[in-house]
């Protein structure tokens, strides 16, 4: 598909309104790549002027910093800030809440201040502005999973629910939701290591709640949560019944 | 006269001991690194009023919230009685406020009695929660031994105090009838009055003894509490206030910057560096001296309630990490190092131990940085900061840490991505 690259647009004298920050998962993880394509598709359909950094985008440094490797974090963050400032980027939309958090809350201290949105917030705007429309056939109930980095850490609980609310469907809440939401187990760079000894994996605990919610679609807003939930649901042998979707995919599925 | 003398001597002794205990706590908190907290006074005061005074977060769990509130309210209002007791003790008067306050005094004491009864109910429920129902969050390994004893002791002290108040007030009312000149009228006290109704056959000496015993037990329990506080989790009754005032107001998702490292990297890239006023030569925290005084204040403010641990995903799934244990260990280590430095009269003395002797790597590396503990803490403690600071120390200073992370670190260094992939970063659009 055709996704504009920032430096190419700039070279032709353009200035994209939105930078779509894809992130490592969105760029390289096979499952998350689908989310990137779905989001780019929605942006295109809505007629938004956007671009990605492509090869100039580097990991935001979130996992390095949470793992304690500040040196590596600074290397990545300062390079990204150089790029973003060079292009005079004003507004960034992320499909990953970890990228969103770091860009929004950690880059300002290093000289990188932008308007940063998570894609759930941007989708909410697009739907409210009528730039994308949902067909009005009713669909089966969906369960929503709050990610820690969007929810508890950045206080964004309503935007994703508003987005789902545009569908003719019932939102099922998990036993632990909003500020009490249970982590999927991936944050703090856990994604990249084995668990410490325990009696259960965190994602299996969360997947159990998903199963208990009784719907066969669970919607998340983070590529790492999606991997974790899919694994958890597979461990419970429910992968035939329950589908894990990103918010973007749910919207694209139901777009007119 | 003898009583006045005894009381004054006792009070003097108690306050001396208490002063020593509290000074030690202050010394231990100040073992922490300097951190300048400035600005946003309005927001900080609001935070303190809402969370410390108003106990907002306690009500997230309504049952324990309400019962805790009874104890809290009874505690606050009994202070008025305490002021009277101390004034009486020093001046040799009896119920010095009764006459000047008149009807209002009657209202006040009745109010305190009602609160005390509610607090008694709460105390019994709290005791049974710990010892009979055995609520999960009170059965974790970090509470074994002294910490559960600490909790139970205070609850028992509370019961003793309430019994003393009722004994004192009920005997006093009977004495008011027998000797109105000596015992100023309090007006009818409805709760203790119920007991008084059964005391009319008691001899006067016996009533005087009851009244005095109640009074002295009251004094002794309170004084005991004051010297005991610096060694107990109950320090939170005071420290919750400064702690919520100084609690972090920066966004939860931002980790503190390390300007020395930022500068080094800026230098590498030929970018302008920033001036650092007091540069540090170690990063992260391997000991309490490398945590900020704010984190040590948090450790001393911890109520050991375990709300953090009860929502921690790592702990819920059987990992060793418990955010409460992290805070308790920080306090224990501060106690140890503080004692050592005072003994050696040297504010820089090292005892060869550090925080890693208290908090294991298995614990700090199990954290998902989910912030559930931060959200749960009723006194606005942030257990995640010390966890991440310990990771920083382990990785940056010791080059340790989980070996699983090495491929990620290498890949970030060489490919600027968490995974090493042969394809281009934007290849996804063509799949
Ligand atoms: S941030 Fe870490 S310690 Fe706190 S609840 Fe989450 S996993 Fe547990
Ligand atoms: S850190 Fe907070 S929530 Fe955890 S035990 Fe201490 S007071 Fe309770």
XYZ file of C-alpha atoms and ligand atoms in Angstrom:
703
model
C 0.000 0.000 0.000
C 1.066 3.572 -0.481
C 2.275 5.159 2.732
C 4.049 8.503 2.362
C 7.544 8.815 3.836
C 8.249 12.054 5.656
C 11.508 13.038 3.982
C 10.061 12.335 0.522
C 7.060 14.542 1.192
C 9.303 17.276 2.535
C 11.650 16.958 -0.458
C 8.690 17.671 -2.698
C 7.920 20.790 -0.727
C 5.092 19.302 1.354
C 4.572 19.271 5.103
C 2.454 16.396 6.426
C 0.012 17.413 9.151
C 0.406 14.203 11.077
C 3.366 11.994 11.752
C 2.243 8.391 12.136
C 4.721 6.876 14.616
C 4.808 3.179 13.799
C 7.116 1.826 16.532
C 9.231 -1.346 16.564
C 6.293 -3.717 16.954
C 4.277 -1.986 14.248
C 7.290 -2.122 11.970
C 8.598 -5.622 12.511
C 6.145 -7.831 14.393
C 4.019 -9.731 11.869
C 0.837 -9.352 13.923
C 1.395 -5.671 14.657
C 2.258 -4.912 11.023
C -1.383 -5.654 10.234
C -2.385 -2.964 12.714
C -0.029 -0.483 11.054
C -1.590 -1.241 7.686
C -5.110 -0.967 9.083
C -4.315 2.411 10.641
C -2.639 3.731 7.490
C -5.696 2.567 5.544
C -8.030 4.481 7.848
C -5.886 7.618 7.620
C -5.916 7.354 3.835
C -9.671 6.848 3.670
C -10.250 9.786 5.988
C -8.115 11.936 3.705
C -5.603 12.856 6.406
C -2.304 14.380 5.370
C 0.177 12.069 7.081
C 3.536 10.388 6.682
C 5.843 7.980 8.497
C 9.533 8.471 9.210
C 10.425 5.109 7.699
C 14.124 4.312 8.097
C 14.603 7.510 10.093
C 12.363 6.268 12.884
C 14.193 4.565 15.744
C 12.891 2.793 18.808
C 11.700 5.481 21.255
C 13.870 3.843 23.911
C 11.029 2.859 26.252
C 12.152 -0.753 26.809
C 15.797 0.284 27.260
C 14.877 2.889 29.851
C 12.547 0.567 31.791
C 15.211 -2.106 31.702
C 17.536 0.377 33.403
C 19.725 1.070 30.379
C 19.611 4.850 30.426
C 22.596 5.152 28.134
C 20.862 3.321 25.335
C 17.668 5.247 25.959
C 19.474 8.564 25.568
C 21.149 7.424 22.361
C 17.813 6.537 20.803
C 15.805 9.427 22.203
C 18.276 12.143 21.233
C 18.514 10.814 17.672
C 14.729 10.732 17.338
C 14.414 14.235 18.733
C 17.015 15.493 16.243
C 14.959 14.033 13.403
C 11.623 15.271 14.705
C 12.943 18.764 15.306
C 14.638 18.851 11.932
C 11.307 18.190 10.216
C 9.523 20.587 12.585
C 7.029 17.872 13.431
C 4.052 19.250 15.359
C 1.652 16.388 15.799
C 2.378 12.698 16.276
C -0.061 9.794 16.403
C 1.107 6.441 17.786
C -0.424 2.992 17.537
C 1.618 1.871 20.539
C 0.956 3.266 24.034
C 4.604 2.794 25.019
C 5.799 4.996 22.157
C 2.964 7.382 22.995
C 4.038 7.618 26.630
C 7.719 8.147 25.926
C 7.150 10.717 23.196
C 4.597 12.537 25.281
C 6.085 12.387 28.765
C 9.801 11.791 28.411
C 10.962 13.610 25.304
C 10.024 17.116 26.518
C 12.783 16.948 29.174
C 15.274 16.269 26.368
C 14.121 19.076 24.135
C 11.403 17.338 22.134
C 7.946 18.782 22.669
C 5.126 17.765 20.313
C 1.431 17.194 20.423
C 1.277 13.430 20.890
C -1.875 11.387 20.484
C -2.588 7.731 20.839
C -4.497 6.289 17.912
C -7.571 5.738 20.076
C -7.753 9.496 20.652
C -7.208 10.216 16.973
C -9.818 7.687 15.888
C -12.254 9.305 18.282
C -11.666 12.664 16.569
C -12.061 11.160 13.098
C -15.338 9.522 14.093
C -16.664 12.632 15.817
C -15.729 14.773 12.822
C -17.458 12.323 10.527
C -14.306 11.700 8.517
C -14.857 7.987 8.874
C -18.249 6.410 9.200
C -19.362 3.170 10.760
C -22.167 1.156 9.177
C -25.140 0.739 11.416
C -25.675 -2.987 11.470
C -25.344 -4.264 14.987
C -22.433 -6.488 15.865
C -21.676 -9.020 18.603
C -20.469 -7.714 21.994
C -16.811 -6.804 22.387
C -14.646 -6.871 25.470
C -12.203 -4.024 26.040
C -8.782 -4.406 27.663
C -7.111 -1.297 29.126
C -3.369 -1.209 28.579
C -1.368 0.129 31.528
C 0.501 2.718 29.492
C -2.627 4.219 27.945
C -4.946 3.776 30.908
C -3.439 3.963 34.354
C -0.282 5.749 33.296
C -1.787 8.356 30.962
C -5.367 8.382 32.183
C -6.915 7.651 28.789
C -9.862 5.417 29.643
C -12.724 6.963 27.728
C -11.406 7.606 24.205
C -11.154 3.925 23.224
C -14.547 3.208 24.764
C -16.025 6.161 22.867
C -14.571 4.724 19.678
C -16.134 1.325 20.314
C -19.308 3.168 21.275
C -19.660 4.315 17.660
C -20.429 0.710 16.766
C -23.815 -0.776 17.371
C -22.531 -3.134 19.989
C -22.311 -3.813 23.684
C -19.000 -3.153 25.461
C -18.172 -5.810 28.006
C -15.886 -4.764 30.831
C -13.314 -7.101 32.272
C -13.360 -7.926 35.971
C -10.445 -5.519 36.489
C -10.835 -2.489 34.257
C -9.993 1.195 33.932
C -7.652 2.208 36.745
C -7.841 -1.290 38.184
C -7.007 -2.875 34.846
C -4.695 -5.869 35.030
C -1.422 -5.698 33.144
C -0.898 -8.095 30.225
C 2.568 -8.859 31.545
C 4.678 -7.281 28.795
C 5.561 -3.846 30.170
C 8.797 -2.806 31.844
C 10.707 -4.758 29.160
C 9.196 -8.064 30.388
C 8.302 -8.714 26.756
C 11.964 -9.413 26.084
C 12.757 -11.848 28.878
C 11.555 -14.999 30.562
C 9.388 -14.690 33.677
C 10.794 -15.011 37.149
C 9.571 -18.131 38.960
C 5.881 -18.000 39.899
C 2.773 -20.107 39.651
C 1.236 -18.512 36.582
C 1.990 -16.243 33.681
C 0.344 -12.821 33.921
C -1.156 -13.006 30.433
C -2.902 -16.267 31.313
C -4.457 -14.620 34.351
C -5.719 -11.801 32.126
C -6.848 -14.174 29.377
C -8.933 -15.957 32.022
C -10.807 -12.717 32.622
C -11.313 -12.300 28.887
C -12.849 -15.764 28.653
C -15.076 -14.982 31.646
C -16.368 -11.839 29.926
C -18.119 -14.149 27.517
C -17.661 -12.265 24.265
C -15.698 -13.594 21.353
C -13.882 -10.424 20.502
C -11.463 -8.649 22.765
C -10.206 -5.247 21.720
C -6.882 -3.832 22.896
C -4.878 -0.723 22.064
C -1.298 -1.969 22.307
C 0.666 -4.364 20.090
C 2.338 -5.953 23.113
C -0.971 -6.523 24.893
C -2.243 -8.123 21.705
C 0.647 -10.570 21.563
C 0.265 -11.359 25.247
C -3.502 -11.816 25.093
C -3.280 -14.006 22.010
C -0.696 -16.195 23.726
C -2.762 -16.358 26.883
C -5.930 -17.246 25.049
C -4.049 -19.914 23.129
C -2.766 -21.390 26.394
C -6.374 -21.660 27.525
C -7.163 -23.271 24.183
C -9.774 -20.653 23.302
C -8.154 -19.298 20.155
C -10.951 -20.739 17.993
C -13.596 -18.823 19.925
C -11.953 -15.563 20.892
C -10.332 -13.091 18.549
C -7.940 -10.396 19.727
C -8.199 -7.171 17.755
C -6.670 -3.749 17.856
C -9.103 -0.838 18.021
C -8.020 0.154 14.523
C -8.881 -3.240 13.119
C -12.294 -3.190 14.749
C -13.016 0.192 13.160
C -11.698 -0.781 9.748
C -13.862 -3.930 9.821
C -16.927 -1.816 10.440
C -16.163 1.174 8.233
C -18.576 2.150 5.497
C 0.404 17.187 94.459
C 2.291 13.912 94.163
C 0.186 13.095 91.148
C 1.093 16.416 89.512
C 4.763 15.801 90.151
C 4.596 12.256 88.860
C 2.762 13.391 85.793
C 5.219 16.171 84.986
C 8.257 13.947 85.456
C 6.721 11.199 83.373
C 5.744 13.605 80.601
C 9.203 15.086 80.520
C 10.811 11.642 80.294
C 8.428 10.500 77.585
C 8.971 13.535 75.409
C 12.726 13.181 75.737
C 12.614 9.570 74.603
C 10.181 10.396 71.829
C 12.350 13.274 70.660
C 15.300 10.888 70.342
C 13.221 8.368 68.405
C 11.870 10.952 65.992
C 15.304 12.501 65.505
C 16.589 9.117 64.420
C 13.797 8.832 61.882
C 14.679 12.272 60.556
C 18.362 11.361 60.390
C 17.560 8.146 58.523
C 15.342 9.886 55.987
C 18.085 12.422 55.401
C 20.479 9.608 54.475
C 18.824 9.982 51.076
C 20.275 11.993 48.283
C 19.289 15.618 47.965
C 16.382 16.265 45.669
C 14.965 19.677 45.160
C 11.182 19.820 45.258
C 9.777 23.130 44.240
C 6.773 24.836 42.784
C 3.161 23.778 42.491
C 2.436 24.510 46.122
C -1.278 24.745 45.415
C -1.432 21.336 43.811
C 0.662 19.821 46.577
C -1.506 21.263 49.326
C -4.562 20.006 47.514
C -2.989 16.566 47.305
C -2.293 16.600 51.023
C -5.810 17.704 51.950
C -7.442 15.189 49.658
C -5.362 12.114 50.353
C -3.912 12.552 53.845
C -6.629 14.565 55.573
C -9.519 13.370 53.395
C -8.244 9.792 52.984
C -9.683 9.767 49.484
C -7.996 6.591 48.354
C -8.973 4.679 51.464
C -12.566 4.782 50.273
C -11.759 2.935 47.077
C -12.221 -0.100 49.278
C -15.331 1.167 51.074
C -15.510 -1.348 53.918
C -11.980 -0.927 55.206
C -12.173 2.746 54.239
C -15.107 3.419 56.544
C -13.780 1.416 59.464
C -10.390 3.034 59.150
C -12.142 6.384 59.085
C -13.792 5.620 62.445
C -10.413 4.967 64.026
C -8.950 8.035 62.339
C -11.798 10.331 63.427
C -11.762 8.957 66.968
C -8.006 9.495 67.060
C -8.277 13.115 65.931
C -11.064 14.036 68.321
C -9.536 12.234 71.276
C -6.686 14.703 70.945
C -9.026 17.314 72.433
C -9.446 15.052 75.424
C -5.705 14.574 75.496
C -5.141 18.312 75.693
C -7.489 18.382 78.658
C -5.742 15.428 80.276
C -2.356 17.059 79.952
C -3.691 20.379 81.245
C -5.303 18.576 84.194
C -2.143 16.602 84.809
C 0.044 19.668 84.958
C -2.354 21.930 86.851
C -3.850 19.353 89.211
C -7.381 20.324 88.142
C -10.094 17.911 87.210
C -11.766 18.285 83.805
C -10.487 21.787 83.364
C -12.603 22.422 80.232
C -15.921 21.240 81.674
C -17.059 24.464 83.296
C -15.839 27.014 80.737
C -17.271 25.028 77.812
C -20.533 24.070 79.527
C -23.054 22.517 77.145
C -20.521 22.314 74.389
C -18.295 20.192 76.618
C -21.146 17.745 77.047
C -21.624 17.592 73.308
C -17.907 17.108 72.730
C -17.438 14.265 75.179
C -20.588 12.547 73.925
C -19.267 12.866 70.406
C -15.911 11.396 71.398
C -17.663 8.530 73.128
C -19.688 7.694 70.037
C -16.574 7.817 67.856
C -14.749 5.657 70.375
C -17.453 3.028 70.226
C -17.305 3.019 66.415
C -13.530 2.806 66.619
C -13.838 -0.128 68.996
C -15.999 -1.953 66.464
C -13.491 -1.148 63.730
C -10.603 -2.336 65.874
C -12.278 -5.667 66.526
C -13.005 -6.097 62.827
C -9.421 -5.230 61.918
C -8.079 -7.689 64.463
C -10.270 -10.456 63.107
C -9.332 -9.579 59.532
C -5.708 -10.171 60.386
C -6.012 -13.085 62.775
C -9.258 -14.948 62.084
C -10.407 -14.218 58.518
C -6.731 -14.002 57.561
C -7.162 -11.717 54.581
C -4.649 -12.659 51.910
C -2.832 -9.322 51.858
C -2.055 -9.684 55.561
C -0.554 -13.147 55.168
C 2.376 -12.345 52.889
C 5.894 -13.361 53.921
C 7.083 -9.784 54.519
C 4.594 -9.444 57.392
C 5.888 -12.429 59.357
C 7.161 -11.635 62.821
C 7.485 -8.057 63.952
C 5.272 -6.368 61.319
C 2.158 -8.392 62.193
C 2.926 -8.049 65.873
C 3.242 -4.277 65.363
C -0.215 -4.164 63.780
C -1.826 -6.302 66.471
C -0.157 -4.446 69.335
C -1.561 -1.136 68.213
C -5.023 -2.582 67.778
C -4.873 -4.029 71.293
C -3.584 -0.696 72.612
C -6.551 0.969 70.952
C -8.977 -1.365 72.719
C -7.293 -0.699 76.046
C -7.531 3.042 75.427
C -11.228 2.900 74.645
C -11.967 0.773 77.694
C -10.027 3.307 79.768
C -12.069 6.201 78.390
C -15.352 4.501 79.206
C -14.192 3.427 82.676
C -13.070 6.942 83.454
C -16.220 8.615 82.188
C -18.670 6.223 83.813
C -17.046 6.390 87.251
C -16.736 10.141 86.901
C -20.463 10.584 86.410
C -21.251 8.705 89.595
C -18.674 10.799 91.448
C -20.301 13.952 90.124
C -23.416 12.932 92.056
C -21.508 12.043 95.231
C -19.120 14.968 95.261
C -20.261 17.725 92.941
C -17.689 20.208 94.254
C -14.775 18.072 93.270
C -16.153 16.653 90.051
C -17.544 19.325 87.710
C -20.628 18.276 85.828
C -20.141 16.890 82.332
C -23.864 16.637 81.726
C -25.311 13.280 80.804
C -22.899 11.153 78.777
C -25.138 8.720 77.004
C -22.823 5.801 76.355
C -20.728 5.697 79.526
C -23.881 6.756 81.374
C -25.281 3.307 80.636
C -22.476 1.888 82.758
C -22.862 4.572 85.431
C -26.442 3.394 85.982
C -24.983 0.173 87.390
C -22.453 1.865 89.631
C -24.735 3.463 92.245
C -24.024 0.754 94.809
C -20.249 1.108 94.471
C -18.354 2.674 97.380
C -16.788 6.049 96.713
C -13.187 4.873 97.107
C -13.768 2.269 94.540
C -15.177 4.820 92.106
C -12.243 7.155 92.669
C -9.909 4.272 91.935
C -11.815 3.426 88.742
C -11.719 7.011 87.586
C -8.006 7.411 88.314
C -7.143 4.044 86.789
C -9.012 4.990 83.626
C -7.248 8.333 83.540
C -3.758 6.897 84.059
C -4.265 4.063 81.599
C -5.376 6.624 79.071
C -2.254 8.672 79.682
C 0.059 5.676 79.673
C -1.347 4.186 76.471
C -0.994 7.503 74.685
C 2.521 8.045 76.020
C 3.471 4.497 75.122
C 2.157 5.144 71.648
C 4.248 8.285 71.292
C 7.533 6.537 72.054
C 6.533 3.517 70.064
C 5.635 5.435 66.899
C 9.156 5.867 65.468
C 9.553 2.080 65.387
C 6.155 1.306 63.943
C 4.280 1.448 60.685
C 1.947 3.781 62.569
C 4.323 6.595 61.819
C 2.041 7.066 58.833
C -0.404 9.013 60.965
C 2.064 11.901 60.823
C 4.151 11.183 57.767
C 1.159 10.719 55.466
C 0.918 14.503 55.472
C 4.413 15.501 54.332
C 4.487 12.420 52.146
C 1.411 13.351 50.180
C 2.650 16.933 49.999
C 5.995 15.905 48.513
C 4.583 13.059 46.434
C 5.495 13.128 42.787
C 3.333 15.356 40.582
C 5.189 14.768 37.325
C 3.396 12.500 34.827
C 3.469 8.870 35.974
C 4.928 7.758 32.703
C 8.109 9.785 32.930
C 11.233 8.413 34.538
C 13.628 10.951 35.992
C 16.307 12.110 33.624
C 20.005 11.441 34.267
C 21.636 14.611 32.924
C 25.195 13.220 33.183
C 24.328 10.435 30.756
C 22.341 12.787 28.568
C 25.414 15.002 28.307
C 27.704 12.130 27.499
C 25.443 11.060 24.648
C 25.025 14.642 23.470
C 28.803 14.861 23.349
C 28.949 11.672 21.255
C 26.593 13.193 18.704
C 28.266 16.600 18.786
C 25.215 18.238 20.326
C 25.361 21.099 22.798
C 25.575 19.854 26.383
C 23.906 21.284 29.448
C 25.466 22.526 32.626
C 25.052 20.280 35.655
C 25.221 21.988 39.005
C 26.114 19.049 41.237
C 27.170 16.128 39.069
C 26.807 12.572 40.368
C 29.314 9.836 39.823
C 26.941 6.913 40.304
C 23.610 6.266 38.664
C 20.525 4.530 39.900
C 20.373 3.260 43.462
C 22.283 0.403 45.037
C 21.719 1.774 48.500
C 19.445 4.129 50.403
C 22.015 6.910 50.077
C 21.430 6.877 46.318
C 17.673 7.084 46.629
C 16.303 10.539 47.185
C 15.134 11.565 50.665
C 11.655 11.548 49.168
C 11.778 7.809 48.606
C 13.014 7.287 52.161
C 10.188 9.459 53.452
C 7.854 7.201 51.471
C 9.361 4.113 53.069
C 8.779 5.589 56.524
C 5.210 6.558 55.572
C 4.272 3.078 54.428
C 1.335 1.682 56.398
C 2.171 -1.877 55.331
C -1.440 -2.208 54.219
C -0.471 -4.283 51.199
C -2.938 -2.690 48.817
C -0.059 -2.322 46.383
C 0.946 -5.963 46.646
C -2.629 -7.170 46.336
C -2.906 -5.627 42.856
C 0.647 -6.268 41.643
C 0.459 -8.557 38.605
C 3.811 -10.116 39.435
C 2.806 -10.890 43.004
C -0.648 -12.081 41.933
C 0.956 -14.695 39.740
C 3.262 -15.995 42.433
C 6.449 -14.055 41.783
C 8.575 -12.989 44.703
C 8.161 -9.268 43.961
C 5.969 -7.442 46.436
C 5.946 -3.643 46.257
C 5.144 -3.489 49.966
C 8.194 -5.632 50.743
C 10.285 -3.245 48.637
C 9.170 -0.260 50.712
C 9.623 -2.156 53.991
C 13.115 -3.248 52.978
C 14.114 0.308 52.172
C 13.053 1.365 55.649
C 14.894 -1.561 57.251
C 18.043 -0.730 55.359
C 17.777 2.972 56.278
C 17.422 1.942 59.926
C 20.506 -0.235 59.685
C 22.740 2.268 57.946
C 21.473 5.128 60.123
C 22.301 3.170 63.276
C 25.734 2.332 61.923
C 26.551 5.929 61.098
C 25.335 7.208 64.446
C 27.380 4.579 66.248
C 30.485 5.531 64.329
C 29.659 9.219 64.556
C 30.501 9.474 60.889
C 27.945 10.632 58.348
C 29.746 8.945 55.496
C 30.559 5.615 57.143
C 29.820 2.522 55.073
C 28.983 -0.840 56.589
C 29.751 -2.869 53.498
C 26.116 -3.731 52.854
C 23.589 -2.282 50.446
C 19.998 -2.477 49.253
C 20.664 -5.564 47.171
C 21.166 -7.441 50.450
C 17.528 -6.669 51.181
C 15.861 -6.650 47.760
C 16.835 -9.365 45.331
C 17.321 -9.124 41.604
C 14.581 -11.697 41.207
C 12.216 -9.126 42.683
C 13.212 -5.997 40.790
C 13.326 -7.710 37.416
C 9.815 -9.146 37.758
C 8.199 -5.688 37.652
C 6.137 -4.772 34.578
C 6.107 -1.050 35.461
C 2.308 -1.284 35.289
C 1.815 1.358 38.027
C -0.934 -0.641 39.721
C 0.924 -0.271 43.028
C 1.239 3.476 42.532
C -2.477 3.760 41.818
C -3.403 1.661 44.855
C -1.355 3.341 47.557
C -3.569 5.346 49.910
C -0.683 7.553 51.066
C 0.703 8.241 47.583
C 3.828 6.111 47.773
C 5.498 5.163 44.502
C 7.196 1.753 44.897
C 8.061 1.692 41.202
C 10.683 4.451 41.423
C 13.058 2.561 43.731
C 12.556 -0.620 41.694
C 13.571 1.139 38.494
C 16.417 2.974 40.238
C 17.796 -0.361 41.415
C 17.584 -1.693 37.869
C 19.488 1.355 36.690
C 22.213 0.753 39.223
C 22.478 -2.931 38.400
C 22.638 -2.351 34.654
C 24.645 0.881 34.492
C 27.055 0.366 37.389
C 27.325 -3.427 37.685
C 26.572 -4.388 34.069
C 24.362 -7.136 35.476
C 20.706 -7.817 34.763
C 18.840 -10.595 32.983
C 20.893 -12.130 30.190
C 17.677 -12.367 28.150
C 17.923 -8.634 27.667
C 21.304 -8.725 25.960
C 19.944 -9.450 22.469
C 17.483 -6.577 22.889
C 20.235 -4.209 24.031
C 22.482 -5.303 21.160
C 19.740 -4.897 18.657
C 18.846 -1.447 19.965
C 22.469 -0.465 19.702
C 23.050 -1.821 16.227
C 19.658 -1.618 14.559
C 17.858 0.983 16.686
C 15.029 -1.482 17.069
C 14.152 -4.011 19.760
C 14.431 -6.818 17.247
C 17.169 -7.332 14.683
C 15.456 -7.696 11.359
C 16.924 -7.878 7.950
C 14.050 -6.033 6.314
C 13.612 -2.273 6.153
C 11.683 -0.522 8.932
C 8.917 0.468 6.538
C 8.684 -2.851 4.692
C 5.366 -3.565 6.467
C 3.500 -1.343 4.051
C 4.312 -3.633 1.146
C 3.399 -6.965 2.768
S 4.595 -1.431 38.802
Fe 5.785 -3.283 39.276
S 5.684 -3.486 41.493
Fe 4.084 -2.035 40.909
S 2.271 -3.308 40.678
Fe 3.190 -3.167 38.630
S 4.518 -4.961 38.508
Fe 4.012 -4.717 40.679
S 3.271 1.235 49.691
Fe 1.263 2.134 50.038
S -0.170 0.529 49.360
Fe 1.815 -0.441 49.650
S 1.778 -1.236 51.724
Fe 2.738 0.787 51.816
S 1.048 2.173 52.254
Fe 0.109 0.254 51.567
